[in-house]
Amino acid sequence: MTIKVIGAGFGRTGTYSTSKALSHLGFPSYHMFEVLDRRKNPGHLDFWHRVANAPAGIQHDWDTVFHDYAATVDNPGCCVWRELVNAYPDAKILLTVHPGGVEAWYESTIRTVYFTESWQFRLLIAAIPVARKFADMAHKLVWHRSHQDTMSDRAAAIAHYQRHIEDVTATVPPEKLLVFSVDQGWTPLCNFLDVPVPETTFPNLNSRTAIRLRAFRCWIENIQLIAARPMI
C-alpha cells in the first residue's frame, strides 16, 4: 500500500472525521491517534520523535509508518506535507479547513490539543517517559515547526493559519488539490477521489468532547502498557 492522499490541513480542521471518512472510502487513514496507539503501532512515536529532532525538509523512510495506510491527515503528517508531496508525487492533496472559519479553528485548538504545551500537562507526565517523548515531539514538530510558535498569540496564529492555506493553494496544482470542509459532506471528497458516494452519513467525530475522550483512552492504554512491563 502507498500514500494516495496527503492531508495538508492543520489539526482541528475536521481531520478526525475526515480520517474516518477516508478509511470508509477505502483509503486507510493515518491520524495522530495512530501515533498514540502503541499497541497497534509500537515504533511510530520513536519515528516521529526522530523526525521532530531532524532538520526540516529532510526525507525519511516514510513507509516505515505509512506502509499500511493510503492516506494521512492531521498531525504529524500535515507538519511534513511538503516532504510527503515529494516522496509520493502521485498522491492527491487534501487541504482541510475548519467549517466555522479561522476564529473557530483557533478556539478549538487552544481548548483541546494545545494542552500538551501547558504546565499542567508537563507536570502530569513528568514521571512517564513515553508521554514526555510525545510532548517533545509535539512541541518541536507541531507547535514549533508547523505553527511557528504562534499559538500563544491569537492574532499571529490566525495569520499563520491563513498563510498556510495560501501557501498550499499556491504550491499544489489545482487538479491535484481539494480544499475541503467537513460540512460539505461526501460529494466533493468522493468526486475528488473518483469513488462512489456512500449512502451512510458522513462521520461527525471531531467535537471537543470526542477528541478529549479519545485522547484520554489512548493515554490510559499507554499507561497500562508501561505498567504491564516486567520490572528489571
Coordinates of N, CA and C in Angstrom, one line a residue:
M1 N 0.8 -1.2 0.0 CA 0.0 0.0 0.0 C 0.9 1.2 0.0
T2 N 0.4 2.3 -0.7 CA 1.2 3.5 -0.7 C 0.3 4.7 -0.5
I3 N 0.8 5.8 -0.1 CA 0.0 7.0 0.2 C -0.5 7.6 -1.1
K4 N -1.9 7.7 -1.1 CA -2.6 8.3 -2.2 C -3.2 9.7 -1.9
V5 N -3.4 9.9 -0.6 CA -4.0 11.2 -0.2 C -3.1 11.8 0.9
I6 N -2.6 13.0 0.7 CA -1.8 13.7 1.7 C -2.7 14.9 2.3
G7 N -2.9 14.8 3.6 CA -3.7 15.9 4.2 C -2.7 17.0 4.6
A8 N -2.9 18.2 4.0 CA -2.1 19.3 4.3 C -2.7 20.3 5.3
G9 N -4.0 20.1 5.7 CA -4.6 21.0 6.6 C -4.2 20.8 8.1
F10 N -4.2 21.8 8.8 CA -3.8 21.8 10.2 C -4.8 20.9 11.0
G11 N -4.3 20.4 12.2 CA -5.2 19.7 13.1 C -6.3 20.6 13.5
R12 N -7.4 19.9 14.0 CA -8.6 20.6 14.4 C -9.3 21.3 13.2
T13 N -9.2 20.8 12.1 CA -10.0 21.3 10.9 C -10.9 20.1 10.4
G14 N -11.4 19.3 11.3 CA -12.2 18.2 10.9 C -11.4 17.0 10.5
T15 N -10.2 16.9 10.9 CA -9.3 15.9 10.5 C -9.7 14.5 11.0
Y16 N -10.2 14.4 12.2 CA -10.6 13.1 12.7 C -11.8 12.5 11.9
S17 N -12.8 13.4 11.7 CA -13.9 12.9 10.9 C -13.5 12.6 9.5
T18 N -12.6 13.4 8.9 CA -12.1 13.2 7.5 C -11.3 11.9 7.5
S19 N -10.5 11.6 8.5 CA -9.8 10.4 8.6 C -10.7 9.2 8.5
K20 N -11.7 9.2 9.3 CA -12.7 8.1 9.3 C -13.4 8.0 8.0
A21 N -13.7 9.1 7.4 CA -14.4 9.1 6.0 C -13.5 8.5 5.0
L22 N -12.2 8.9 5.0 CA -11.3 8.3 4.0 C -11.1 6.8 4.2
S23 N -11.1 6.4 5.4 CA -11.0 4.9 5.7 C -12.2 4.2 5.2
H24 N -13.4 4.8 5.4 CA -14.6 4.2 4.9 C -14.6 4.1 3.4
L25 N -14.0 5.0 2.7 CA -13.9 5.0 1.2 C -12.9 4.1 0.7
G26 N -12.1 3.4 1.5 CA -11.1 2.5 1.1 C -9.7 3.1 1.1
F27 N -9.5 4.2 1.8 CA -8.2 4.8 2.0 C -7.8 4.8 3.4
P28 N -7.3 3.7 4.0 CA -7.0 3.6 5.4 C -6.1 4.8 5.7
S29 N -6.5 5.5 6.8 CA -6.0 6.9 7.0 C -5.2 7.0 8.3
Y30 N -4.1 7.7 8.2 CA -3.2 7.9 9.4 C -3.5 9.2 10.0
H31 N -3.6 9.2 11.3 CA -4.0 10.4 12.1 C -3.1 10.4 13.4
M32 N -3.1 11.4 14.1 CA -2.2 11.5 15.3 C -2.6 10.3 16.3
F33 N -3.8 9.9 16.3 CA -4.2 8.8 17.2 C -3.5 7.5 16.8
E34 N -3.1 7.4 15.6 CA -2.3 6.2 15.2 C -0.9 6.2 15.9
V35 N -0.4 7.4 16.1 CA 0.9 7.6 16.8 C 0.7 7.1 18.3
L36 N -0.4 7.5 18.8 CA -0.7 7.2 20.2 C -1.0 5.8 20.5
D37 N -1.5 5.1 19.4 CA -1.9 3.7 19.6 C -0.6 2.8 19.6
R38 N 0.0 2.7 20.7 CA 1.3 2.0 20.7 C 1.1 0.4 20.7
R39 N -0.1 0.0 21.0 CA -0.3 -1.5 20.9 C -0.3 -1.9 19.4
K40 N -0.9 -1.0 18.6 CA -1.0 -1.3 17.1 C 0.3 -0.9 16.4
N41 N 0.8 0.2 16.8 CA 2.0 0.8 16.1 C 3.1 1.1 17.1
P42 N 3.8 0.1 17.6 CA 4.7 0.3 18.7 C 5.9 1.2 18.4
G43 N 6.3 1.3 17.1 CA 7.5 2.1 16.8 C 7.3 3.5 16.3
H44 N 6.0 3.9 16.2 CA 5.7 5.1 15.5 C 6.1 6.4 16.2
L45 N 5.9 6.4 17.5 CA 6.3 7.6 18.3 C 7.8 7.8 18.2
D46 N 8.6 6.7 18.2 CA 10.0 6.9 18.1 C 10.3 7.5 16.7
F47 N 9.7 7.0 15.7 CA 9.9 7.5 14.3 C 9.6 9.0 14.3
W48 N 8.5 9.4 14.7 CA 8.1 10.9 14.6 C 9.0 11.7 15.6
H49 N 9.4 11.1 16.7 CA 10.3 11.9 17.5 C 11.7 12.1 16.8
R50 N 12.1 11.2 16.0 CA 13.3 11.4 15.2 C 13.1 12.5 14.1
V51 N 11.9 12.4 13.5 CA 11.6 13.4 12.5 C 11.6 14.8 13.2
A52 N 11.0 14.9 14.3 CA 10.9 16.2 15.0 C 12.3 16.8 15.4
N53 N 13.2 15.9 15.6 CA 14.6 16.3 16.0 C 15.6 16.4 14.9
A54 N 15.1 16.2 13.7 CA 15.9 16.3 12.5 C 15.6 17.7 11.8
P55 N 16.5 18.2 11.0 CA 16.2 19.4 10.3 C 15.0 19.3 9.4
A56 N 14.3 20.4 9.3 CA 13.1 20.4 8.4 C 13.5 20.2 6.9
G57 N 12.7 19.5 6.2 CA 13.0 19.3 4.7 C 13.7 18.0 4.4
I58 N 14.2 17.3 5.5 CA 14.9 16.1 5.3 C 13.9 14.9 4.9
Q59 N 14.2 14.1 4.0 CA 13.4 13.0 3.7 C 13.7 11.8 4.6
H60 N 12.7 11.1 5.0 CA 12.8 10.0 5.9 C 12.2 8.8 5.2
D61 N 12.3 7.6 5.8 CA 11.7 6.4 5.2 C 10.3 6.4 5.7
W62 N 9.4 7.2 5.0 CA 8.0 7.4 5.4 C 7.3 6.1 5.4
D63 N 7.6 5.1 4.6 CA 6.9 3.9 4.5 C 7.0 3.1 5.8
T64 N 8.0 3.5 6.7 CA 8.1 2.9 8.0 C 6.8 3.0 8.8
V65 N 6.2 4.1 8.6 CA 4.9 4.3 9.4 C 3.7 4.2 8.5
F66 N 3.9 4.5 7.2 CA 2.7 4.6 6.3 C 2.4 3.3 5.5
H67 N 3.2 2.2 5.7 CA 3.0 1.0 4.9 C 1.7 0.4 4.9
D68 N 0.9 0.6 5.9 CA -0.5 0.1 6.0 C -1.6 1.1 5.7
Y69 N -1.2 2.2 5.2 CA -2.1 3.3 5.0 C -2.1 3.9 3.6
A70 N -3.2 4.4 3.2 CA -3.3 5.0 1.8 C -3.5 6.5 1.9
A71 N -3.7 7.0 3.2 CA -4.0 8.5 3.3 C -3.4 8.9 4.7
T72 N -3.1 10.2 4.8 CA -2.7 10.7 6.1 C -3.3 12.1 6.2
V73 N -3.9 12.4 7.3 CA -4.5 13.7 7.7 C -4.1 14.0 9.1
D74 N -4.2 15.3 9.5 CA -3.9 15.7 10.8 C -2.4 15.7 11.1
N75 N -2.0 16.1 12.3 CA -0.7 15.9 12.7 C -0.4 14.4 12.9
P76 N 0.8 14.0 12.8 CA 2.0 14.7 12.4 C 2.3 14.9 10.9
G77 N 1.4 14.2 10.1 CA 1.7 14.2 8.7 C 1.6 15.5 8.0
C78 N 0.6 16.3 8.5 CA 0.5 17.7 7.9 C 1.7 18.6 8.2
C79 N 2.4 18.3 9.2 CA 3.6 19.1 9.5 C 4.7 18.9 8.5
V80 N 4.7 17.8 7.7 CA 5.7 17.5 6.7 C 5.0 17.3 5.4
W81 N 4.0 18.1 5.1 CA 3.3 17.9 3.9 C 4.1 18.1 2.6
R82 N 5.1 19.1 2.7 CA 5.9 19.3 1.6 C 6.8 18.1 1.3
E83 N 7.4 17.5 2.3 CA 8.3 16.3 2.2 C 7.5 15.2 1.6
L84 N 6.2 15.0 2.1 CA 5.4 13.9 1.6 C 5.0 14.1 0.1
V85 N 4.7 15.4 -0.3 CA 4.4 15.6 -1.7 C 5.6 15.2 -2.6
N86 N 6.8 15.4 -2.1 CA 8.0 15.0 -2.9 C 8.2 13.5 -2.8
A87 N 7.8 12.9 -1.7 CA 8.0 11.4 -1.5 C 6.9 10.6 -2.3
Y88 N 5.7 11.2 -2.4 CA 4.6 10.5 -3.0 C 4.1 11.4 -4.1
P89 N 4.8 11.5 -5.2 CA 4.4 12.5 -6.3 C 3.0 12.3 -6.9
D90 N 2.5 11.0 -6.9 CA 1.3 10.7 -7.5 C 0.1 11.0 -6.5
A91 N 0.3 11.3 -5.3 CA -0.7 11.5 -4.3 C -1.5 12.8 -4.6
K92 N -2.8 12.8 -4.2 CA -3.6 14.0 -4.2 C -3.5 14.7 -2.9
I93 N -3.7 16.0 -2.9 CA -3.5 16.8 -1.6 C -4.9 17.3 -1.2
L94 N -5.2 17.0 0.1 CA -6.4 17.4 0.7 C -6.2 18.4 1.8
L95 N -6.7 19.6 1.5 CA -6.5 20.7 2.5 C -7.7 21.0 3.2
T96 N -7.8 20.4 4.4 CA -9.0 20.6 5.3 C -9.0 22.0 5.9
V97 N -10.1 22.6 6.0 CA -10.3 23.9 6.6 C -11.5 23.8 7.6
H98 N -11.4 24.6 8.7 CA -12.4 24.5 9.7 C -13.7 25.1 9.2
P99 N -14.9 24.3 9.3 CA -16.1 24.8 8.8 C -16.6 26.1 9.4
G100 N -16.1 26.4 10.6 CA -16.6 27.6 11.3 C -15.6 28.8 11.1
G101 N -14.6 28.6 10.3 CA -13.7 29.7 10.0 C -12.5 29.7 10.9
V102 N -11.6 30.6 10.7 CA -10.3 30.6 11.3 C -10.4 30.9 12.8
E103 N -11.4 31.7 13.2 CA -11.5 32.0 14.7 C -12.0 30.8 15.4
A104 N -12.9 30.0 14.8 CA -13.4 28.8 15.4 C -12.3 27.8 15.5
W105 N -11.4 27.7 14.4 CA -10.3 26.8 14.5 C -9.4 27.1 15.7
Y106 N -9.1 28.4 15.8 CA -8.2 28.8 16.9 C -8.7 28.4 18.3
E107 N -10.0 28.7 18.5 CA -10.6 28.3 19.8 C -10.6 26.8 20.0
S108 N -10.9 26.1 19.0 CA -10.9 24.6 19.1 C -9.5 24.1 19.4
T109 N -8.5 24.6 18.8 CA -7.1 24.2 19.0 C -6.7 24.5 20.4
I110 N -6.9 25.7 20.8 CA -6.4 26.2 22.2 C -7.1 25.3 23.3
R111 N -8.4 25.0 23.0 CA -9.1 24.3 24.1 C -9.0 22.8 24.1
T112 N -8.3 22.3 23.1 CA -8.1 20.8 23.0 C -6.6 20.4 22.9
V113 N -6.1 20.3 21.7 CA -4.8 19.7 21.5 C -3.6 20.5 22.0
Y114 N -3.8 21.8 22.2 CA -2.7 22.7 22.6 C -2.4 22.4 24.1
F115 N -3.2 21.6 24.8 CA -2.9 21.3 26.2 C -1.6 20.7 26.4
T116 N -1.0 20.1 25.3 CA 0.3 19.5 25.5 C 1.4 20.5 25.8
E117 N 1.1 21.8 25.6 CA 2.1 22.8 25.9 C 1.9 23.4 27.3
S118 N 0.9 23.0 28.0 CA 0.6 23.6 29.3 C 1.5 23.0 30.4
W119 N 1.7 23.8 31.4 CA 2.5 23.4 32.6 C 1.8 22.2 33.3
Q120 N 0.4 22.2 33.3 CA -0.3 21.2 33.9 C 0.0 19.8 33.3
F121 N 0.0 19.8 31.9 CA 0.3 18.6 31.2 C 1.8 18.1 31.5
R122 N 2.7 19.1 31.5 CA 4.1 18.8 31.8 C 4.3 18.2 33.2
L123 N 3.6 18.7 34.1 CA 3.6 18.2 35.5 C 3.0 16.8 35.5
L124 N 1.9 16.6 34.8 CA 1.3 15.3 34.8 C 2.1 14.2 34.3
I125 N 2.9 14.5 33.2 CA 3.7 13.5 32.5 C 5.1 13.3 33.0
A126 N 5.5 14.1 34.0 CA 6.9 14.2 34.5 C 7.5 12.8 34.7
A127 N 6.7 11.8 35.2 CA 7.2 10.5 35.6 C 6.9 9.5 34.5
I128 N 6.4 9.9 33.3 CA 6.0 8.9 32.3 C 6.9 9.2 31.0
P129 N 8.0 8.4 30.8 CA 8.9 8.7 29.7 C 8.2 8.8 28.4
V130 N 7.3 7.9 28.1 CA 6.7 7.9 26.7 C 5.9 9.1 26.5
A131 N 5.2 9.6 27.6 CA 4.4 10.8 27.4 C 5.4 12.0 27.3
R132 N 6.5 12.0 27.9 CA 7.5 13.1 27.7 C 8.0 13.1 26.3
K133 N 8.2 11.9 25.7 CA 8.7 11.9 24.4 C 7.6 12.4 23.4
F134 N 6.4 12.0 23.7 CA 5.3 12.6 22.8 C 5.2 14.1 22.9
A135 N 5.3 14.6 24.1 CA 5.2 16.1 24.3 C 6.4 16.8 23.6
D136 N 7.5 16.2 23.7 CA 8.7 16.8 23.0 C 8.5 16.7 21.5
M137 N 8.0 15.6 21.0 CA 7.7 15.5 19.5 C 6.7 16.6 19.1
A138 N 5.6 16.7 19.9 CA 4.5 17.6 19.5 C 5.0 19.1 19.6
H139 N 5.8 19.4 20.6 CA 6.3 20.7 20.8 C 7.2 21.1 19.6
K140 N 8.1 20.2 19.2 CA 9.1 20.6 18.2 C 8.5 20.5 16.7
L141 N 7.7 19.5 16.5 CA 7.2 19.3 15.1 C 5.9 20.0 14.9
V142 N 5.0 20.0 15.8 CA 3.7 20.6 15.6 C 3.7 22.1 15.9
W143 N 4.0 22.4 17.2 CA 3.9 23.8 17.6 C 5.0 24.7 17.2
H144 N 6.2 24.2 17.1 CA 7.4 25.0 16.6 C 7.5 25.0 15.1
R145 N 7.7 23.8 14.5 CA 8.0 23.8 13.1 C 6.8 24.1 12.2
S146 N 5.6 23.5 12.5 CA 4.4 23.7 11.7 C 3.7 25.0 12.0
H147 N 3.6 25.3 13.3 CA 2.8 26.5 13.7 C 3.7 27.7 14.0
Q148 N 5.0 27.5 13.9 CA 6.0 28.6 14.0 C 5.8 29.4 15.3
D149 N 5.5 28.6 16.4 CA 5.4 29.2 17.8 C 4.4 30.4 17.8
T150 N 3.3 30.3 17.1 CA 2.4 31.4 17.1 C 1.2 31.2 18.0
M151 N 1.0 30.0 18.5 CA -0.3 29.6 19.1 C -0.6 30.5 20.4
S152 N 0.4 30.9 21.1 CA 0.2 31.7 22.3 C -0.3 33.2 22.0
D153 N -0.2 33.5 20.7 CA -0.6 34.9 20.2 C -1.8 34.7 19.2
R154 N -3.0 35.0 19.7 CA -4.2 34.7 18.8 C -4.0 35.3 17.4
A155 N -3.7 36.6 17.3 CA -3.6 37.2 16.0 C -2.5 36.6 15.1
A156 N -1.4 36.3 15.7 CA -0.3 35.6 15.0 C -0.7 34.2 14.5
A157 N -1.4 33.5 15.4 CA -1.8 32.1 15.0 C -2.8 32.2 13.9
I158 N -3.8 33.1 13.9 CA -4.8 33.2 12.9 C -4.1 33.6 11.6
A159 N -3.2 34.6 11.6 CA -2.5 35.0 10.4 C -1.7 33.8 9.8
H160 N -1.1 33.0 10.7 CA -0.3 31.9 10.2 C -1.2 30.8 9.5
Y161 N -2.3 30.6 10.1 CA -3.3 29.7 9.5 C -3.7 30.1 8.1
Q162 N -4.0 31.4 8.0 CA -4.3 31.9 6.7 C -3.2 31.8 5.7
R163 N -2.0 32.1 6.1 CA -0.8 32.0 5.3 C -0.6 30.6 4.8
H164 N -0.8 29.6 5.7 CA -0.7 28.2 5.4 C -1.6 27.8 4.3
I165 N -2.9 28.2 4.3 CA -3.8 27.9 3.3 C -3.3 28.5 1.9
E166 N -2.9 29.8 2.0 CA -2.4 30.4 0.8 C -1.2 29.7 0.2
D167 N -0.3 29.2 1.1 CA 0.9 28.5 0.7 C 0.6 27.2 0.0
V168 N -0.3 26.4 0.6 CA -0.7 25.2 0.0 C -1.3 25.4 -1.4
T169 N -2.3 26.3 -1.4 CA -3.0 26.5 -2.7 C -2.1 27.1 -3.8
A170 N -1.1 27.8 -3.4 CA -0.1 28.4 -4.4 C 0.9 27.3 -4.8
T171 N 1.1 26.3 -4.0 CA 2.1 25.3 -4.3 C 1.6 24.1 -5.1
V172 N 0.4 23.6 -4.7 CA -0.2 22.4 -5.3 C -1.0 22.7 -6.6
P173 N -0.7 22.0 -7.7 CA -1.5 22.3 -8.9 C -3.0 22.1 -8.6
P174 N -3.9 22.9 -9.1 CA -5.3 22.8 -8.8 C -5.9 21.5 -9.1
E175 N -5.5 20.8 -10.1 CA -6.1 19.5 -10.4 C -5.7 18.4 -9.4
K176 N -4.7 18.7 -8.5 CA -4.3 17.7 -7.5 C -4.8 18.1 -6.1
L177 N -5.5 19.2 -6.0 CA -5.8 19.8 -4.7 C -7.3 19.9 -4.5
L178 N -7.8 19.5 -3.3 CA -9.1 19.8 -2.8 C -9.1 20.5 -1.5
V179 N -9.7 21.7 -1.5 CA -9.9 22.4 -0.2 C -11.2 22.0 0.3
F180 N -11.2 21.4 1.5 CA -12.4 20.6 1.9 C -12.8 21.0 3.3
S181 N -14.1 21.2 3.5 CA -14.7 21.4 4.9 C -15.6 20.2 5.1
V182 N -15.6 19.7 6.3 CA -16.4 18.5 6.6 C -17.9 18.8 6.5
D183 N -18.3 20.0 6.6 CA -19.8 20.3 6.4 C -20.2 20.2 5.0
Q184 N -19.3 20.0 4.0 CA -19.6 19.7 2.6 C -20.1 18.3 2.4
G185 N -19.7 17.4 3.3 CA -20.2 16.0 3.2 C -19.4 15.2 2.2
W186 N -20.0 14.1 1.7 CA -19.3 13.1 0.9 C -19.0 13.6 -0.5
T187 N -19.9 14.4 -1.1 CA -19.8 14.6 -2.6 C -18.5 15.1 -3.1
P188 N -18.0 16.3 -2.6 CA -16.7 16.8 -3.1 C -15.5 15.8 -2.9
L189 N -15.5 15.2 -1.7 CA -14.4 14.3 -1.4 C -14.5 13.1 -2.4
C190 N -15.6 12.5 -2.6 CA -15.8 11.3 -3.4 C -15.5 11.7 -4.9
N191 N -15.9 12.8 -5.3 CA -15.6 13.3 -6.7 C -14.1 13.5 -6.9
F192 N -13.5 14.0 -5.9 CA -12.0 14.3 -5.9 C -11.2 12.9 -6.0
L193 N -11.7 11.9 -5.3 CA -11.0 10.6 -5.3 C -11.6 9.6 -6.3
D194 N -12.6 10.1 -7.0 CA -13.2 9.2 -8.0 C -13.7 7.9 -7.5
V195 N -14.5 8.0 -6.4 CA -15.1 6.9 -5.8 C -16.6 7.2 -5.6
P196 N -17.5 6.1 -5.5 CA -18.9 6.3 -5.3 C -19.2 7.0 -4.0
V197 N -20.3 7.8 -4.0 CA -20.8 8.4 -2.7 C -21.5 7.4 -1.9
P198 N -21.1 7.2 -0.6 CA -21.8 6.2 0.2 C -23.2 6.7 0.6
E199 N -24.0 5.8 1.0 CA -25.4 6.2 1.4 C -25.4 6.5 2.9
T200 N -24.3 6.1 3.6 CA -24.2 6.4 5.1 C -23.9 7.9 5.3
T201 N -24.2 8.3 6.5 CA -24.0 9.7 7.0 C -22.4 9.9 7.1
F202 N -22.0 11.1 6.7 CA -20.6 11.5 6.8 C -20.2 11.5 8.3
P203 N -19.1 11.0 8.7 CA -18.7 10.9 10.1 C -18.7 12.3 10.7
N204 N -19.1 12.4 12.0 CA -19.0 13.6 12.7 C -18.4 13.3 14.1
L205 N -17.1 13.3 14.1 CA -16.4 12.8 15.3 C -15.4 13.8 15.9
N206 N -15.5 15.0 15.4 CA -14.4 16.0 15.8 C -14.8 16.9 16.9
S207 N -15.9 16.6 17.6 CA -16.2 17.5 18.7 C -15.1 17.5 19.8
R208 N -15.1 18.6 20.5 CA -14.0 18.7 21.6 C -14.1 17.6 22.6
T209 N -15.4 17.2 22.9 CA -15.6 16.1 23.9 C -15.1 14.8 23.3
A210 N -15.4 14.5 22.0 CA -14.9 13.3 21.4 C -13.4 13.2 21.4
I211 N -12.8 14.3 21.0 CA -11.3 14.3 20.9 C -10.7 14.1 22.3
R212 N -11.3 14.7 23.3 CA -10.7 14.6 24.7 C -10.9 13.1 25.2
L213 N -12.0 12.5 24.9 CA -12.3 11.2 25.4 C -11.3 10.2 24.6
R214 N -11.2 10.4 23.3 CA -10.3 9.5 22.6 C -8.9 9.6 23.0
A215 N -8.4 10.9 23.3 CA -7.0 11.1 23.8 C -6.9 10.5 25.1
F216 N -7.9 10.6 26.0 CA -7.8 10.1 27.4 C -7.7 8.6 27.3
R217 N -8.4 7.9 26.4 CA -8.4 6.4 26.3 C -7.0 6.0 25.8
C218 N -6.4 6.8 24.9 CA -5.1 6.5 24.4 C -4.0 6.5 25.5
W219 N -4.1 7.6 26.3 CA -3.1 7.7 27.4 C -3.3 6.6 28.5
I220 N -4.5 6.2 28.8 CA -4.8 5.1 29.7 C -4.2 3.9 29.2
E221 N -4.4 3.6 27.9 CA -3.8 2.4 27.3 C -2.3 2.4 27.3
N222 N -1.7 3.6 27.1 CA -0.2 3.7 27.2 C 0.3 3.4 28.6
I223 N -0.4 3.9 29.6 CA 0.0 3.7 31.0 C -0.1 2.2 31.3
Q224 N -1.2 1.6 30.8 CA -1.4 0.2 31.0 C -0.2 -0.6 30.4
L225 N 0.2 -0.2 29.2 CA 1.4 -0.9 28.6 C 2.6 -0.8 29.4
I226 N 2.9 0.4 30.0 CA 4.0 0.6 30.8 C 3.9 -0.2 32.1
A227 N 2.8 -0.3 32.7 CA 2.6 -1.0 33.9 C 2.7 -2.5 33.7
A228 N 2.4 -3.0 32.5 CA 2.5 -4.4 32.2 C 3.9 -4.9 32.0
R229 N 4.9 -4.0 31.8 CA 6.2 -4.4 31.5 C 6.9 -5.0 32.8
P230 N 7.7 -6.0 32.6 CA 8.3 -6.6 33.8 C 9.4 -5.7 34.3
M231 N 9.5 -5.6 35.6 CA 10.5 -4.8 36.3 C 11.8 -5.4 36.2
I232 N 12.9 -4.7 35.8 CA 14.2 -5.2 35.7 C 15.1 -4.8 36.9

